[in-house]
mmCIF file of C-alpha atoms in Angstrom:
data_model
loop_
_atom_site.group_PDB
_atom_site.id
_atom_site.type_symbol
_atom_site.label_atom_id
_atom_site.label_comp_id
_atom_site.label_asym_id
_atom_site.label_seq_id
_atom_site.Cartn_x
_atom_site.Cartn_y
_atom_site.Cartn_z
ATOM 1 C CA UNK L 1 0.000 0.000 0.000
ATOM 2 C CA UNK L 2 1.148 3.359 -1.075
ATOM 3 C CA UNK L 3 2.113 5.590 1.720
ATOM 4 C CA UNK L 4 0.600 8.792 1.885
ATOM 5 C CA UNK L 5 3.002 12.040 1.564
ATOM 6 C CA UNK L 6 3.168 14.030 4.319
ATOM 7 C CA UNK L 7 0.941 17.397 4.626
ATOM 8 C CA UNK L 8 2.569 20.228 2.796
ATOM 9 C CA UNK L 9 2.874 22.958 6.522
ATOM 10 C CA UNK L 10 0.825 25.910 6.076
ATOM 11 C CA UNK L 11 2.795 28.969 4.599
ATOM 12 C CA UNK L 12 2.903 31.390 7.274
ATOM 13 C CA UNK L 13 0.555 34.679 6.394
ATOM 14 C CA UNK L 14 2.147 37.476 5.398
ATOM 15 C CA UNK L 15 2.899 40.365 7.837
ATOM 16 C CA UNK L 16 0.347 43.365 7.473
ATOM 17 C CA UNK L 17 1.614 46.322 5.167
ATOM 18 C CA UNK L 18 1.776 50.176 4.949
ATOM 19 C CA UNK L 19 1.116 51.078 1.004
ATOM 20 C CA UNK L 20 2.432 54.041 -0.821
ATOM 21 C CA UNK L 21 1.419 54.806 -3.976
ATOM 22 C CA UNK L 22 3.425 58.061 -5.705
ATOM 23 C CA UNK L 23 4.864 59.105 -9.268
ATOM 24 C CA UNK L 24 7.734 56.212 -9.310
ATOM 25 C CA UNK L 25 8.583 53.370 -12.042
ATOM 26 C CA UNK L 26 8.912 50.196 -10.022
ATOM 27 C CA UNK L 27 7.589 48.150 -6.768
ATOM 28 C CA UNK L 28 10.167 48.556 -3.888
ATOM 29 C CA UNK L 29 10.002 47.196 -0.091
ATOM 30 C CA UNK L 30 11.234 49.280 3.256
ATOM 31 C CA UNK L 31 11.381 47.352 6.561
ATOM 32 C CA UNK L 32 11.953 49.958 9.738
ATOM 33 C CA UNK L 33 10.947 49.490 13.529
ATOM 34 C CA UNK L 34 9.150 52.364 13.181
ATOM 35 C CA UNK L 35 7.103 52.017 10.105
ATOM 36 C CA UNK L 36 6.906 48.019 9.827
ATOM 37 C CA UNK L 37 6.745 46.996 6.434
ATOM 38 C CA UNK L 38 6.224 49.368 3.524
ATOM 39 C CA UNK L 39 5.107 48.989 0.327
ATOM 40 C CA UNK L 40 6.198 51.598 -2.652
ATOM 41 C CA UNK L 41 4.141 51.155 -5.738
ATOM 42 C CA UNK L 42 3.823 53.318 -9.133
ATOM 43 C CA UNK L 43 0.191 55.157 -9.275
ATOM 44 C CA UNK L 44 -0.932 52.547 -11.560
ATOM 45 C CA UNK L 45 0.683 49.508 -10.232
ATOM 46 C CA UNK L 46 -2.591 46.635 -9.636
ATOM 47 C CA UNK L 47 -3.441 44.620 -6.455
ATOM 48 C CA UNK L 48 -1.821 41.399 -8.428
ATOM 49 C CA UNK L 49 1.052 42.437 -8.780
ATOM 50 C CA UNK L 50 1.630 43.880 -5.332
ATOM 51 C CA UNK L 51 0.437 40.920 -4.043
ATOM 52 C CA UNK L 52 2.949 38.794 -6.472
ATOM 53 C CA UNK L 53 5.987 40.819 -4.871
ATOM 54 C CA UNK L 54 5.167 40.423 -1.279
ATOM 55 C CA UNK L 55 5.181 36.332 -1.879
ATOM 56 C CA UNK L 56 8.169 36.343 -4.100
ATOM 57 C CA UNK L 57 10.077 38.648 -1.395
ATOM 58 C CA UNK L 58 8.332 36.553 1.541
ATOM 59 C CA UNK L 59 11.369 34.916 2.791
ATOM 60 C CA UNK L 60 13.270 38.089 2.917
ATOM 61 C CA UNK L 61 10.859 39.780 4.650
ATOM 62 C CA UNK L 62 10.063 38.001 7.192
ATOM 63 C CA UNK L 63 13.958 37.799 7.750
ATOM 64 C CA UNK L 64 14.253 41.202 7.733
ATOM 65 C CA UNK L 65 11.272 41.756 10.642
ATOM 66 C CA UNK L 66 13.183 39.348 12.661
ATOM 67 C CA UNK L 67 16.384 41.202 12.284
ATOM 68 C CA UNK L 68 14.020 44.525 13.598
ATOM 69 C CA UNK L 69 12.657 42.643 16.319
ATOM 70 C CA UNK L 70 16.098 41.051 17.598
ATOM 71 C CA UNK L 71 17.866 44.668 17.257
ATOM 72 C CA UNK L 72 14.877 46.039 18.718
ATOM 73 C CA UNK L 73 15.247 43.394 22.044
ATOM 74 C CA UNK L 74 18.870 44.098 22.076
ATOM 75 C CA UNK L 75 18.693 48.205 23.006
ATOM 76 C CA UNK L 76 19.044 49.103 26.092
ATOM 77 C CA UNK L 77 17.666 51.278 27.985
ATOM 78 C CA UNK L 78 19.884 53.625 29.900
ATOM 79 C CA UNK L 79 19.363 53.550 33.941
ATOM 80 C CA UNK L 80 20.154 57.673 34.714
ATOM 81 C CA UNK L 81 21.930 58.014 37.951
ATOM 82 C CA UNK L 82 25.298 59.218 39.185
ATOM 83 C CA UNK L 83 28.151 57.008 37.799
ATOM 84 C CA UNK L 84 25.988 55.973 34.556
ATOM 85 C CA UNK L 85 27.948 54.841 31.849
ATOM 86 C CA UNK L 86 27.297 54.926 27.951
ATOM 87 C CA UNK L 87 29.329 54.615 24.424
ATOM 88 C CA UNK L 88 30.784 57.326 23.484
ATOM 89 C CA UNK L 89 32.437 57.750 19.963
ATOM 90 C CA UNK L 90 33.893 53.889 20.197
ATOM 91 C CA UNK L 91 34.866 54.267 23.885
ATOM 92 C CA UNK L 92 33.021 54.826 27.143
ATOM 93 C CA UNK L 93 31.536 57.935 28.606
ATOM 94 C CA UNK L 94 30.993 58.229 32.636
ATOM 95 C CA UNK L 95 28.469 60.766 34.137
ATOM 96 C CA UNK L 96 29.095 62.332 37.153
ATOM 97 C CA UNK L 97 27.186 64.598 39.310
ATOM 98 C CA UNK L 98 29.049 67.938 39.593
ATOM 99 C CA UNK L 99 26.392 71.143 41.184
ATOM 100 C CA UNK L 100 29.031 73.261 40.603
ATOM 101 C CA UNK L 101 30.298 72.083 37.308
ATOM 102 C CA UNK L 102 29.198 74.939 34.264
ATOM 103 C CA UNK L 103 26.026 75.243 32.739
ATOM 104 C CA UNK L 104 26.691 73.013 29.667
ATOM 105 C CA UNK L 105 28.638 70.227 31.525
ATOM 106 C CA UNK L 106 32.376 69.921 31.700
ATOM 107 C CA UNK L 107 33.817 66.442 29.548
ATOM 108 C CA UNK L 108 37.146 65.565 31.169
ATOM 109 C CA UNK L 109 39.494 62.539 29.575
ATOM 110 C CA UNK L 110 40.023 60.077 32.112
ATOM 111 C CA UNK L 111 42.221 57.485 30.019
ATOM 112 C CA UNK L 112 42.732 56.408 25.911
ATOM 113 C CA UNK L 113 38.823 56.404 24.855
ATOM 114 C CA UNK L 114 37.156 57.219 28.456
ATOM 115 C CA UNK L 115 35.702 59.886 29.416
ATOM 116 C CA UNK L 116 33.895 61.407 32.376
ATOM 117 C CA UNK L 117 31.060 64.402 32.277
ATOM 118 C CA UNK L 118 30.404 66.720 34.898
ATOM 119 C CA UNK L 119 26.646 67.031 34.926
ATOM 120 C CA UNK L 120 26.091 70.466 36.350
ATOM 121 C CA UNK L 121 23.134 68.352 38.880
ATOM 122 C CA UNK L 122 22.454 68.574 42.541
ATOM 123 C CA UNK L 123 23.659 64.944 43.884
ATOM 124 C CA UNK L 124 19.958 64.149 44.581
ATOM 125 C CA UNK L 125 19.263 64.751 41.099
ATOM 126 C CA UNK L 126 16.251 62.709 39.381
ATOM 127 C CA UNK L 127 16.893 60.562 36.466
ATOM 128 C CA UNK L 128 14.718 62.887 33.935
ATOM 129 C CA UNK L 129 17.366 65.615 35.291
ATOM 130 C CA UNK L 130 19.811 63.697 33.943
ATOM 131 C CA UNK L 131 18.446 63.190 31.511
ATOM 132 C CA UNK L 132 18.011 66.670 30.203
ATOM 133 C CA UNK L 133 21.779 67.410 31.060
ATOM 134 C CA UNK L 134 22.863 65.269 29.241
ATOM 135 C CA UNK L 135 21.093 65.567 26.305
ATOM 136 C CA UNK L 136 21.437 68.868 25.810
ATOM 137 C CA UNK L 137 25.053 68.814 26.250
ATOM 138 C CA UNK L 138 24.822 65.614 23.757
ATOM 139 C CA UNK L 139 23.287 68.048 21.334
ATOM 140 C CA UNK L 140 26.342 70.223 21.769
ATOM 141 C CA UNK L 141 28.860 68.086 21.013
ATOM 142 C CA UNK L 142 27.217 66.034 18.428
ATOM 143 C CA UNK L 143 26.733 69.318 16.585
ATOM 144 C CA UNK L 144 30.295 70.080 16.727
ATOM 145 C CA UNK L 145 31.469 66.997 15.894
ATOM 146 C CA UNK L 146 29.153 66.226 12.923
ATOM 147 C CA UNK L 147 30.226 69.958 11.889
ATOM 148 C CA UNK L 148 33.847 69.265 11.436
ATOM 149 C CA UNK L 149 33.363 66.050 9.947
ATOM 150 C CA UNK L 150 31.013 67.656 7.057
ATOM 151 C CA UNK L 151 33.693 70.121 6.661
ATOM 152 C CA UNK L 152 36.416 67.289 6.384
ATOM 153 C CA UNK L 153 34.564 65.192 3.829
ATOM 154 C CA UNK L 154 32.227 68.059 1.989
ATOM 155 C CA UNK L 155 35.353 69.012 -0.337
ATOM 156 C CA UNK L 156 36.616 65.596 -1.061
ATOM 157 C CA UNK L 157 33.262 64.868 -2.505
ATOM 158 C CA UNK L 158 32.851 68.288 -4.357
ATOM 159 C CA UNK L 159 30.020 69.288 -3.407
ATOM 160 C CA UNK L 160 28.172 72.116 -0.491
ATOM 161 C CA UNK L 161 26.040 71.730 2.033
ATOM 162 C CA UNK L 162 23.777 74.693 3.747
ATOM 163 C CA UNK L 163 22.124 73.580 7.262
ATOM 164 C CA UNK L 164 22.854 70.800 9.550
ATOM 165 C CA UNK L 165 19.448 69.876 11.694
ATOM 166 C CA UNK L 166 19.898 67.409 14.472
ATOM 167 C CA UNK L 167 17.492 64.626 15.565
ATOM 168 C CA UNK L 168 16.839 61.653 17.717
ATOM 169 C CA UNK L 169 15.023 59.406 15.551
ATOM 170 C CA UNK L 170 15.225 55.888 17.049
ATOM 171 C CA UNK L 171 16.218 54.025 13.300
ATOM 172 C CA UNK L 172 16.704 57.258 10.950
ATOM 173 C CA UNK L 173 20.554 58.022 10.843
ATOM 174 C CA UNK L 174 20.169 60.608 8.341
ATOM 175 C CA UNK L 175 18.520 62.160 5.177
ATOM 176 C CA UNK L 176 19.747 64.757 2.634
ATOM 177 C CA UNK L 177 17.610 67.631 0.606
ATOM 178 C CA UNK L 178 18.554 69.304 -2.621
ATOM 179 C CA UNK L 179 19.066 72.246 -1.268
ATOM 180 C CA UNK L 180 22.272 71.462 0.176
ATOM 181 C CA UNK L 181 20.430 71.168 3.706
ATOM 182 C CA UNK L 182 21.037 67.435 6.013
ATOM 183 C CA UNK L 183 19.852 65.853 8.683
ATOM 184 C CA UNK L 184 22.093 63.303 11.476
ATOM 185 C CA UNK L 185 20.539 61.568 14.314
ATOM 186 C CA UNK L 186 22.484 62.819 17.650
ATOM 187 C CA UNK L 187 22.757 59.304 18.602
ATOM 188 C CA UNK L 188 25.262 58.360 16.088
ATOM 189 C CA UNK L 189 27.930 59.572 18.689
ATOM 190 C CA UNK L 190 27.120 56.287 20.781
ATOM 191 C CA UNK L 191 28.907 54.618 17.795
ATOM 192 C CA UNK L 192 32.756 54.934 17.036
ATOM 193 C CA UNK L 193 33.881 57.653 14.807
ATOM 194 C CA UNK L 194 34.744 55.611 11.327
ATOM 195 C CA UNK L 195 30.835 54.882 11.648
ATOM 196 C CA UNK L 196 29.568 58.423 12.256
ATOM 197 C CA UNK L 197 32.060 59.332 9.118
ATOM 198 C CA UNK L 198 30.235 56.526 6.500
ATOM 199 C CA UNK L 199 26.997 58.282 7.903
ATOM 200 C CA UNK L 200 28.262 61.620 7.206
ATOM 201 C CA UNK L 201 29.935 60.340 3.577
ATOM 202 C CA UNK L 202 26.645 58.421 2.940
ATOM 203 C CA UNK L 203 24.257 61.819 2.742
ATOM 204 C CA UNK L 204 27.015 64.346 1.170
ATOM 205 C CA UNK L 205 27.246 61.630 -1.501
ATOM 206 C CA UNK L 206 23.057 62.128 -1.691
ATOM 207 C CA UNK L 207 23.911 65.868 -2.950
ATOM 208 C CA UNK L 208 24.856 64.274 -6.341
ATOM 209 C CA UNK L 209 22.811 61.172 -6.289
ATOM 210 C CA UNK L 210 19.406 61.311 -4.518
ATOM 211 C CA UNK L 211 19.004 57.643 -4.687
ATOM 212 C CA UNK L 212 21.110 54.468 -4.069
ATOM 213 C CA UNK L 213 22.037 53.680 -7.558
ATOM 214 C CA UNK L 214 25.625 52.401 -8.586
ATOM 215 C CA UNK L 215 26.731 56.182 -9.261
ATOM 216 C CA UNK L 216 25.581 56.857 -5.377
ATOM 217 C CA UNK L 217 27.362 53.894 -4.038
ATOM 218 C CA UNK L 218 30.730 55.116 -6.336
ATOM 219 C CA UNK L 219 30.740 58.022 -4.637
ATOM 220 C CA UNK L 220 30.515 56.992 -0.788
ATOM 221 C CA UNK L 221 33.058 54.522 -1.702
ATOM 222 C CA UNK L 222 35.649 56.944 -3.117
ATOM 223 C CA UNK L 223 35.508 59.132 0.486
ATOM 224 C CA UNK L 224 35.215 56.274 2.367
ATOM 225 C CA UNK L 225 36.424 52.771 0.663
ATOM 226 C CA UNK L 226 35.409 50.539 4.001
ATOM 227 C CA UNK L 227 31.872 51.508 3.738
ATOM 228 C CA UNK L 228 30.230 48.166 4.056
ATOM 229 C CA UNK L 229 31.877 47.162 6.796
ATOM 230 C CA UNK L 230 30.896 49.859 8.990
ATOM 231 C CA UNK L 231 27.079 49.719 7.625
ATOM 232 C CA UNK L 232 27.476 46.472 8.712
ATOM 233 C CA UNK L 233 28.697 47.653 12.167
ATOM 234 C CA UNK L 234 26.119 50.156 12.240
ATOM 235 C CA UNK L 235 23.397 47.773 11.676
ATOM 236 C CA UNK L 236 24.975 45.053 13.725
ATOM 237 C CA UNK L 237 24.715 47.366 17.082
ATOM 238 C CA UNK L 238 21.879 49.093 18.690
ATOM 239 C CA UNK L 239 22.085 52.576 20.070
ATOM 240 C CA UNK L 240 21.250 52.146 24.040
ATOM 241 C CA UNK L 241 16.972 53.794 24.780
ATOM 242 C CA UNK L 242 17.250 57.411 26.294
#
């Protein structure tokens, strides 16, 4: 007697979907924490073939949501009191409680990458305090240091930028307007400099490329050669929860 195959196991259902329809040529995906996954579709584009994309792409996407989800479990979120530590630019950076220390905090280097921050915080302060401190001197110095690293790579890519606008995005690293104007998430500085530079590279190279053709990938690579490496490192760890 002819044995039976076994039952075929059900095909796991797809994962729900934002679409966006606007003036473009082709179907493309987008998988974020924030947003889930995204669907980008010409105006005209039908229901079949949107439909035939999500189960040709199913495998990918539904190892792409796990990577979200695992980075996602892997933040952490940071416990504010006195002595709190966090990364810092590839090394470590200590807070400290200091009421008399000046308004915008005082960063003193303790050792080769470690740092400690005078908080200017009464000893009892609470953790939103420190919060607040800290970010605000964070702002501070990521401005400064995302300024001078513009100015380092702007003329080795030929080309001018106008306004630098700082956010905190929790998966947004950047973006890049025509006009010359940019935007870099604050948090970048938990990462070590080479990375911050690829993310810096990656939208002055948008100025002449606002896409991710070959031409835009030629030009991160000729400022900075090592740039998959350090996407990989940048999507590999997870900026600690503020």
């Amino acid at each position: 007697m002819t044995q039976a195959p076994p039952p075929t196991p059900p095909v796991p259902p797809l994962p729900p979907f934002t679409l966006v329809r606007s003036a473009r040529r082709s179907l493309g995906l987008e998988i974020s924490a924030s947003k889930g996954l995204v669907v980008r579709a010409p105006l005209r584009a039908s229901e079949r073939q949107i439909q035939a994309l999500l189960h040709e792409k199913a495998g990918w996407i539904r190892s792409k949501l796990s990577l979200v989800q695992e980075r996602q479990e892997a933040q952490v979120q940071i416990d504010w009191h006195n002595r709190t530590t966090l990364p810092f630019l590839g090394g470590q950076l200590q807070l400290e409680l200091h009421p008399s220390a000046p308004r915008e905090g005082l960063l003193v280097a303790v050792a080769a990458q470690r740092w400690v921050l005078h908080l200017p915080c009464a000893a009892d302060a609470s953790a939103a305090a420190m919060r607040t401190a800290t970010w605000a001197w964070w702002l501070g110095q990521a401005r400064s240091v995302f300024t001078e690293r513009l100015q380092h790579y702007a003329p080795q890519l030929g080309v001018a930028w106008r306004s630098l606008r700082l956010t905190n995005a929790r998966t947004r690293w950047g973006s890049a307007k025509h006009d010359g104007s940019l935007m870099l998430n604050a948090k970048l500085l938990h990462y070590p400099l080479p990375v911050v530079d690829y993310v810096v590279v990656h939208e002055l190279a948008h100025l002449h490329e606002m896409n991710h053709s070959p031409r835009f990938w030629a030009w991160v690579a000729q400022a900075c050669p090592d740039y998959l490496a350090l996407r990989a490192a940048l999507k590999a760890q997870a900026a600690p929860l503020w």
